[in-house]
Amino acid sequence: MKRTLESLDGGAIEGQRALVRVDFNCPVKDGRVTDNTRVRAALPTIEFLRSRGARVVLLSHLGRPKGGPDPKYSLQPVVNELERLLGSPVAFLRDPLSEQAVTETRRLPRGGVAMAENTRFLPGEEGNDPALAARLAALGDFYVNDAFGSAHRAHASTEAVARLLKPAVSGFLMQQELHYLGDALHRPKRPFVALLGGAKISGKIDLISALLPTVDHVLLGGAMACTFFAAMGLETGKSLVEADRVELARRLLAESGTKLVLPGGAVIAQELKAGAETRTVRRDQIPEGWAVYDIDPETERDFGTKIEGAGTVVWNGPMGVFETPPFDHGTLAIAGAMAAATGNGAVTVVGGGDSAAAVAQAGLENRMTHVSTGGGASLEFLEGKTLPGVAALDDV
Ligand code: ADP
Ligand code: MG
């Protein structure tokens, strides 16, 4: 168990500078944040610290700038959005390594907020450089990590700094993510169903292998299912099949018994575009020249029944190409089944960036027990891997 923000007593917070790593890696277009989900997700931590009289100094990365400052990836638009959400000014530390930045953090009023420019502009961030971490540590008196979405990376602002600046505790979002994902994985209400999809099996093999021993069922959709169809000796047309994983898929099928459930049929087309001619076929009837782009209605019902009868469902990866209608049908139907399961008292957890986007597209975010804000981080967590940004925090 990791030490939490709540465990700090008032004296440790009041008047102190809280250096808070958040994940404000939001989509930005024309200088504006187009989706502020991640900023909103960190507000409970920020508001808690402000209400306890802390001076709040925020760190985040944005995008993937190539080794130095790049105006395209400036956090200025995020600072503007944060000011709007908080209804109070946010000091922007354009050069977080300067003496002036340190001075500015000391001059913040109690409850004041500052945000440092993109941590990935700083040399050594991605190399987890302890020298950079020491400079960052000078911006605060204690450390809070609320950036679950960045916790799978050992970077100076997520890992090395947490080893230098103490106490180092988890924020509310981090705590919530670890709680829901951890419980689903380690204390699942049964039946425990994993629902996996998405494009590539190669990115999810570790997840399948890690989940198989503990789950009651793995329901497999998306393009991933096609590699399994190929392993069963079925024609897959021009579906996305990873030839170098067919053998592995064959082994997983042999080892998993009846746990692994594949779609019985598919919605196929000759080209991937909105309004393309589609056919619904059994999985052993996929013609050459056609590709699988969604699960069929019968699979929707089959998976739906298993989901609605589950005690715990973990979902990672869309069932089809949900960005291109009508191939969103299967994914949206499954999102509906998840919502129904939540209503039945099941614990429903969504991990994975595209899966979370699909749930939002269905307007069902509030009907899931938990939608993770961390794509890669939730995947690694569910694979049973240690997240360096979490490991570096204080133990209780
Ligand atoms: P997540 O971000 O939730 O972990 P992934 O990134 O693994 O999910 O996969 C999402 C992508 O998988 C989507 O862009 C979707 O279009 C694609 N996908 C799903 N099914 C298919 C399919 N049958 N053929 C091609 N791409 C697919
Ligand atoms: Mg994705």
Coordinates of C-alpha atoms and ligand atoms in Angstrom, one line a residue:
M1 CA 0.0 0.0 0.0
K2 CA 1.2 3.5 -0.8
R3 CA 0.9 6.5 1.4
T4 CA -1.9 8.8 0.4
L5 CA -2.4 12.5 0.4
E6 CA -5.2 12.1 3.0
S7 CA -2.6 10.5 5.4
L8 CA -0.6 13.8 5.7
D9 CA -1.5 15.8 8.7
G10 CA -2.6 19.5 8.3
G11 CA 0.8 20.8 9.4
A12 CA 2.5 19.0 6.7
I13 CA 0.4 20.7 4.1
E14 CA -0.5 24.2 5.4
G15 CA 1.8 26.8 3.9
Q16 CA 4.0 24.1 2.2
R17 CA 4.6 23.9 -1.5
A18 CA 3.0 20.7 -2.9
L19 CA 4.8 19.6 -6.0
V20 CA 2.1 17.7 -7.9
R21 CA 2.7 15.6 -10.9
V22 CA -0.5 15.5 -13.0
D23 CA -1.3 14.0 -16.4
F24 CA -2.5 17.0 -18.4
N25 CA -1.6 15.4 -21.7
C26 CA -4.8 16.7 -23.3
P27 CA -5.6 17.1 -26.9
V28 CA -4.9 20.7 -28.0
K29 CA -6.1 22.3 -31.2
D30 CA -5.5 25.9 -32.3
G31 CA -4.3 26.8 -28.9
R32 CA -7.3 25.4 -27.0
V33 CA -7.8 22.2 -25.0
T34 CA -10.5 20.2 -26.9
D35 CA -11.0 17.6 -24.2
N36 CA -10.4 18.6 -20.6
T37 CA -11.2 15.2 -19.0
R38 CA -7.7 14.8 -17.6
V39 CA -7.7 18.3 -16.1
R40 CA -11.0 17.7 -14.4
A41 CA -9.8 14.4 -13.1
A42 CA -7.0 16.1 -11.1
L43 CA -9.2 18.8 -9.6
P44 CA -10.1 16.9 -6.4
T45 CA -6.4 16.7 -5.5
I46 CA -5.7 20.3 -6.4
E47 CA -8.8 21.7 -4.6
F48 CA -8.0 19.6 -1.5
L49 CA -4.5 21.0 -1.3
R50 CA -5.7 24.6 -1.8
S51 CA -8.3 24.2 0.9
R52 CA -5.6 23.0 3.3
G53 CA -3.5 26.1 2.6
A54 CA -0.9 24.5 0.4
R55 CA 0.9 26.4 -2.4
V56 CA 0.3 24.1 -5.4
V57 CA 3.0 23.6 -8.1
L58 CA 2.0 21.4 -11.0
L59 CA 4.1 19.3 -13.3
S60 CA 3.0 17.6 -16.5
H61 CA 4.1 16.6 -19.9
L62 CA 2.2 17.2 -23.1
G63 CA 2.7 15.3 -26.4
R64 CA 6.0 14.0 -27.6
P65 CA 8.3 17.0 -28.2
K66 CA 11.5 15.8 -29.7
G67 CA 14.3 16.6 -27.2
G68 CA 13.6 20.3 -26.4
P69 CA 11.1 23.2 -26.3
D70 CA 8.6 23.3 -29.1
P71 CA 5.8 25.9 -29.0
K72 CA 3.4 23.3 -30.5
Y73 CA 3.6 21.4 -27.2
S74 CA 3.5 24.3 -24.8
L75 CA 1.2 23.8 -21.7
Q76 CA -0.1 27.4 -22.1
P77 CA -3.5 26.3 -23.4
V78 CA -3.8 23.8 -20.5
V79 CA -2.9 26.6 -18.1
N80 CA -5.8 28.7 -19.6
E81 CA -8.2 25.8 -19.2
L82 CA -7.1 25.2 -15.6
E83 CA -7.7 28.9 -14.8
R84 CA -11.1 28.6 -16.3
L85 CA -12.0 25.5 -14.3
L86 CA -10.5 26.8 -11.0
G87 CA -11.9 30.3 -11.4
S88 CA -8.5 31.7 -10.2
P89 CA -5.2 32.6 -11.8
V90 CA -2.5 30.1 -12.4
A91 CA 1.1 31.3 -12.5
F92 CA 2.9 29.8 -15.5
L93 CA 6.6 28.8 -14.9
R94 CA 8.0 29.0 -18.4
D95 CA 11.5 28.1 -17.3
P96 CA 11.0 25.7 -14.4
L97 CA 14.7 25.3 -13.9
S98 CA 15.4 29.0 -13.3
E99 CA 16.0 30.6 -9.9
Q100 CA 13.1 32.9 -10.8
A101 CA 10.7 29.8 -11.0
V102 CA 11.8 28.7 -7.5
T103 CA 11.2 32.2 -6.2
E104 CA 7.8 32.3 -7.8
T105 CA 6.8 29.1 -6.0
R106 CA 7.9 30.6 -2.7
R107 CA 5.9 33.8 -3.4
L108 CA 2.6 31.9 -4.2
P109 CA -0.1 32.8 -1.7
R110 CA -1.6 29.9 0.4
G111 CA -4.0 28.2 -2.0
G112 CA -2.2 29.7 -5.0
V113 CA -1.5 27.5 -8.0
A114 CA 1.5 27.5 -10.4
M115 CA 2.1 25.2 -13.4
A116 CA 5.5 24.4 -14.9
E117 CA 6.0 24.3 -18.7
N118 CA 6.0 20.8 -20.3
T119 CA 8.4 18.5 -18.4
R120 CA 9.4 16.9 -21.7
F121 CA 11.1 20.2 -22.8
L122 CA 13.6 19.5 -20.0
P123 CA 16.7 17.5 -20.9
G124 CA 16.9 14.3 -18.7
E125 CA 13.1 14.0 -18.2
E126 CA 12.7 10.8 -20.2
G127 CA 16.1 9.5 -19.1
N128 CA 14.9 9.7 -15.4
D129 CA 18.0 11.9 -14.7
P130 CA 18.5 12.4 -10.9
A131 CA 20.1 15.8 -11.5
L132 CA 17.0 17.0 -13.2
A133 CA 14.9 15.5 -10.5
A134 CA 16.8 17.5 -7.9
R135 CA 16.1 20.7 -9.8
L136 CA 12.4 19.8 -9.9
A137 CA 12.4 18.9 -6.2
A138 CA 13.5 22.5 -5.5
L139 CA 10.0 23.6 -6.7
G140 CA 8.2 21.9 -3.8
D141 CA 8.4 20.9 -0.1
F142 CA 6.6 17.5 -0.6
Y143 CA 5.5 15.5 -3.6
V144 CA 2.1 14.2 -4.8
N145 CA 1.7 11.9 -7.8
D146 CA -1.7 12.1 -9.3
A147 CA -0.6 11.2 -12.8
F148 CA -1.8 7.6 -13.1
G149 CA -1.6 7.9 -16.9
S150 CA 2.1 8.5 -16.7
A151 CA 2.9 6.1 -13.9
H152 CA 4.2 3.3 -16.2
R153 CA 7.1 5.5 -17.3
A154 CA 10.2 6.0 -15.1
H155 CA 10.8 9.7 -15.9
A156 CA 12.4 12.4 -13.7
S157 CA 9.1 14.0 -12.9
T158 CA 7.4 10.7 -12.1
E159 CA 10.1 8.5 -10.6
A160 CA 13.4 10.1 -9.7
V161 CA 11.8 13.1 -8.0
A162 CA 9.6 10.9 -5.8
R163 CA 12.8 9.3 -4.4
L164 CA 14.2 12.8 -3.5
L165 CA 11.3 14.8 -2.3
K166 CA 9.6 13.4 0.8
P167 CA 7.0 12.7 1.8
A168 CA 6.0 11.4 -1.6
V169 CA 2.3 10.4 -1.7
S170 CA -0.5 9.5 -4.1
G171 CA -3.2 11.9 -5.0
F172 CA -6.9 11.1 -5.2
L173 CA -7.1 10.2 -8.8
M174 CA -4.0 7.9 -8.5
Q175 CA -5.6 6.4 -5.4
Q176 CA -8.9 5.8 -7.2
E177 CA -7.2 4.2 -10.2
L178 CA -5.2 1.8 -8.0
H179 CA -8.2 1.0 -5.9
Y180 CA -10.6 0.1 -8.8
L181 CA -8.0 -1.6 -11.0
G182 CA -6.4 -3.4 -8.1
D183 CA -9.7 -4.7 -6.7
A184 CA -10.8 -5.9 -10.1
L185 CA -7.6 -7.8 -10.6
H186 CA -6.9 -9.1 -7.1
R187 CA -10.4 -9.4 -5.5
P188 CA -12.8 -9.8 -8.3
K189 CA -16.4 -10.6 -7.7
R190 CA -17.2 -13.7 -9.8
P191 CA -17.8 -14.5 -12.5
F192 CA -14.8 -12.4 -13.6
V193 CA -15.0 -11.6 -17.3
A194 CA -12.3 -9.9 -19.3
L195 CA -13.4 -8.3 -22.6
L196 CA -10.5 -7.7 -24.9
G197 CA -10.3 -6.2 -28.4
G198 CA -8.5 -3.6 -30.4
A199 CA -6.2 -3.7 -33.4
K200 CA -3.2 -5.7 -32.5
I201 CA -2.8 -8.9 -30.6
S202 CA 0.9 -8.2 -30.2
G203 CA 0.2 -5.3 -27.8
K204 CA -2.2 -7.4 -25.7
I205 CA -0.5 -10.8 -25.5
D206 CA 0.9 -10.2 -22.1
L207 CA -2.5 -9.1 -21.0
I208 CA -4.2 -12.2 -22.2
S209 CA -1.6 -14.4 -20.6
A210 CA -1.7 -12.5 -17.3
L211 CA -5.5 -12.6 -17.1
L212 CA -6.2 -16.2 -18.3
P213 CA -5.3 -17.9 -14.9
T214 CA -7.6 -15.6 -12.9
V215 CA -10.6 -14.9 -15.1
D216 CA -13.6 -17.1 -15.7
H217 CA -13.9 -15.9 -19.3
V218 CA -11.9 -13.9 -21.8
L219 CA -14.2 -12.6 -24.6
L220 CA -12.1 -11.6 -27.6
G221 CA -13.2 -9.2 -30.3
G222 CA -11.6 -6.6 -32.5
A223 CA -9.0 -7.4 -35.1
M224 CA -7.3 -9.5 -32.5
A225 CA -9.9 -12.2 -33.0
C226 CA -8.9 -12.6 -36.6
T227 CA -5.4 -13.8 -35.6
F228 CA -7.2 -16.5 -33.6
F229 CA -9.5 -17.3 -36.6
A230 CA -6.3 -17.8 -38.6
A231 CA -5.0 -20.1 -35.8
M232 CA -8.1 -22.1 -36.1
G233 CA -7.4 -22.6 -39.8
L234 CA -10.2 -20.3 -41.0
E235 CA -10.0 -18.0 -44.0
T236 CA -9.6 -14.4 -42.8
G237 CA -9.7 -12.6 -46.2
K238 CA -7.9 -9.3 -45.9
S239 CA -8.6 -8.8 -42.2
L240 CA -5.8 -7.5 -40.0
V241 CA -4.0 -10.7 -39.0
E242 CA -0.6 -10.8 -37.4
A243 CA 1.1 -13.7 -39.2
D244 CA 3.9 -13.9 -36.7
R245 CA 1.4 -14.3 -33.8
V246 CA -0.7 -17.1 -35.3
E247 CA 1.4 -19.8 -33.6
L248 CA 1.1 -18.1 -30.3
A249 CA -2.7 -17.7 -30.7
R250 CA -2.9 -21.5 -31.4
R251 CA -1.0 -22.2 -28.2
L252 CA -3.3 -19.9 -26.2
L253 CA -6.4 -21.6 -27.7
A254 CA -5.0 -25.0 -26.7
E255 CA -4.1 -23.9 -23.2
S256 CA -7.2 -22.0 -22.4
G257 CA -9.9 -24.6 -22.7
T258 CA -13.3 -23.0 -22.7
K259 CA -12.2 -19.8 -21.1
L260 CA -11.3 -18.1 -24.3
V261 CA -14.5 -17.1 -26.2
L262 CA -14.3 -15.9 -29.8
P263 CA -16.9 -14.2 -31.9
G264 CA -19.1 -16.7 -33.8
G265 CA -19.5 -14.3 -36.7
A266 CA -18.5 -10.9 -38.0
V267 CA -19.5 -7.9 -40.0
I268 CA -17.3 -7.6 -43.0
A269 CA -16.7 -5.2 -45.9
Q270 CA -14.4 -4.9 -48.8
E271 CA -13.2 -1.5 -47.8
L272 CA -13.1 0.5 -44.6
K273 CA -15.2 3.5 -45.2
A274 CA -18.5 4.9 -43.8
G275 CA -21.4 3.5 -45.7
A276 CA -19.4 0.8 -47.4
E277 CA -21.4 -2.4 -48.4
T278 CA -21.3 -4.8 -45.5
R279 CA -22.2 -8.4 -44.9
T280 CA -22.8 -10.4 -41.8
V281 CA -21.3 -13.8 -41.9
R282 CA -20.3 -16.8 -39.7
R283 CA -16.7 -16.8 -38.9
D284 CA -16.0 -19.7 -41.2
Q285 CA -17.6 -17.9 -44.2
I286 CA -15.2 -14.9 -44.5
P287 CA -14.5 -14.6 -48.3
E288 CA -11.2 -13.6 -49.8
G289 CA -11.0 -9.9 -50.4
W290 CA -13.2 -9.0 -47.5
A291 CA -12.2 -8.0 -44.0
V292 CA -13.7 -8.2 -40.5
Y293 CA -14.5 -4.8 -39.1
D294 CA -16.9 -5.6 -36.3
I295 CA -18.5 -8.4 -34.3
D296 CA -21.9 -9.6 -35.6
P297 CA -25.3 -9.1 -33.7
E298 CA -25.2 -12.8 -32.5
T299 CA -21.8 -12.2 -30.9
E300 CA -23.2 -9.0 -29.4
R301 CA -25.9 -11.1 -27.7
D302 CA -23.5 -13.9 -26.7
F303 CA -20.9 -11.5 -25.2
G304 CA -23.7 -9.3 -23.8
T305 CA -25.2 -12.2 -21.8
K306 CA -21.9 -13.1 -20.3
I307 CA -21.2 -9.5 -19.4
E308 CA -24.6 -9.0 -17.8
G309 CA -24.1 -12.2 -15.8
A310 CA -20.7 -11.2 -14.5
G311 CA -19.6 -10.0 -11.1
T312 CA -16.6 -8.1 -12.5
V313 CA -15.9 -7.0 -16.1
V314 CA -12.6 -5.5 -17.2
W315 CA -12.7 -4.1 -20.7
N316 CA -9.7 -3.2 -22.9
G317 CA -10.0 -2.7 -26.6
P318 CA -13.0 -1.9 -28.9
M319 CA -14.9 -4.8 -30.6
G320 CA -14.6 -3.2 -34.1
V321 CA -13.5 -0.1 -36.0
F322 CA -15.8 2.1 -33.9
E323 CA -14.4 5.3 -35.5
T324 CA -16.2 4.4 -38.7
P325 CA -19.9 3.7 -38.7
P326 CA -21.6 1.2 -39.1
F327 CA -18.6 -0.6 -37.6
D328 CA -19.2 1.1 -34.2
H329 CA -22.3 -1.1 -33.7
G330 CA -20.7 -3.9 -31.8
T331 CA -18.6 -1.7 -29.6
L332 CA -21.6 0.5 -28.7
A333 CA -23.8 -2.6 -28.0
I334 CA -21.0 -4.0 -25.7
A335 CA -20.8 -0.6 -23.9
G336 CA -24.6 -0.9 -23.3
A337 CA -24.1 -4.4 -21.9
M338 CA -21.4 -3.1 -19.6
A339 CA -23.8 -0.3 -18.4
A340 CA -26.5 -2.9 -17.8
A341 CA -24.0 -5.1 -15.8
T342 CA -23.2 -2.1 -13.6
G343 CA -26.9 -1.7 -13.0
N344 CA -27.0 -5.4 -12.0
G345 CA -24.4 -4.7 -9.3
A346 CA -21.3 -5.8 -11.2
V347 CA -18.0 -3.9 -11.0
T348 CA -17.2 -2.6 -14.5
V349 CA -13.8 -1.2 -15.3
V350 CA -12.7 0.3 -18.6
G351 CA -9.0 0.6 -19.4
G352 CA -7.4 1.7 -22.7
G353 CA -7.6 5.1 -24.4
D354 CA -9.8 4.0 -27.4
S355 CA -12.1 1.9 -25.2
A356 CA -12.6 4.9 -22.9
A357 CA -13.3 7.1 -26.1
A358 CA -15.9 4.5 -27.2
V359 CA -17.7 4.6 -23.9
A360 CA -17.7 8.4 -24.0
Q361 CA -19.1 8.2 -27.6
A362 CA -21.9 6.0 -26.2
G363 CA -22.5 8.5 -23.5
L364 CA -22.1 5.8 -20.9
E365 CA -19.1 7.0 -18.9
N366 CA -21.2 7.6 -15.8
R367 CA -22.7 4.1 -16.0
M368 CA -19.3 2.3 -15.5
T369 CA -17.9 1.7 -12.1
H370 CA -14.6 3.1 -13.3
V371 CA -13.2 4.4 -16.6
S372 CA -9.4 4.6 -16.3
T373 CA -7.7 7.8 -17.4
G374 CA -4.5 5.9 -18.2
G375 CA -4.3 3.9 -21.4
G376 CA -0.8 2.4 -21.4
A377 CA -0.7 2.6 -17.6
S378 CA -3.9 0.6 -17.1
L379 CA -2.7 -2.0 -19.6
E380 CA 0.6 -2.5 -17.7
F381 CA -1.2 -2.5 -14.4
L382 CA -3.6 -5.2 -15.6
E383 CA -0.7 -7.2 -17.0
G384 CA 0.6 -7.3 -13.4
K385 CA 3.6 -5.1 -14.0
T386 CA 5.0 -2.7 -11.4
L387 CA 4.4 0.9 -12.3
P388 CA 7.6 2.9 -11.6
G389 CA 5.7 6.1 -10.7
V390 CA 3.8 4.2 -8.1
A391 CA 6.7 2.1 -6.8
A392 CA 8.7 5.3 -6.0
L393 CA 6.0 6.6 -3.6
D394 CA 6.2 6.1 0.2
D395 CA 4.9 2.9 1.6
V396 CA 2.6 2.9 4.5
Ligands
ADP1 P1 -7.3 0.7 -26.5 O1 -6.8 2.1 -26.8 O2 -8.7 0.8 -25.8 O3 -6.3 -0.1 -25.7 P2 -6.4 -0.4 -29.0 O4 -5.5 0.8 -29.2 O5 -5.7 -1.6 -28.7 O6 -7.5 -0.1 -27.9 O7 -7.3 -0.6 -30.3 C1 -8.1 0.3 -30.8 C2 -8.2 0.3 -32.3 O8 -8.5 -1.0 -32.8 C3 -9.2 1.2 -32.9 O9 -8.6 2.2 -33.6 C4 -10.1 0.3 -33.8 O10 -10.4 0.9 -35.0 C5 -9.2 -0.9 -34.0 N1 -9.9 -2.1 -34.4 C6 -10.8 -2.7 -33.7 N2 -11.3 -3.8 -34.4 C7 -10.7 -3.7 -35.6 C8 -10.8 -4.6 -36.8 N3 -11.6 -5.6 -36.8 N4 -10.0 -4.3 -37.8 C9 -9.1 -3.2 -37.7 N5 -9.0 -2.4 -36.6 C10 -9.8 -2.7 -35.6
MG2 MG -5.3 2.7 -28.3

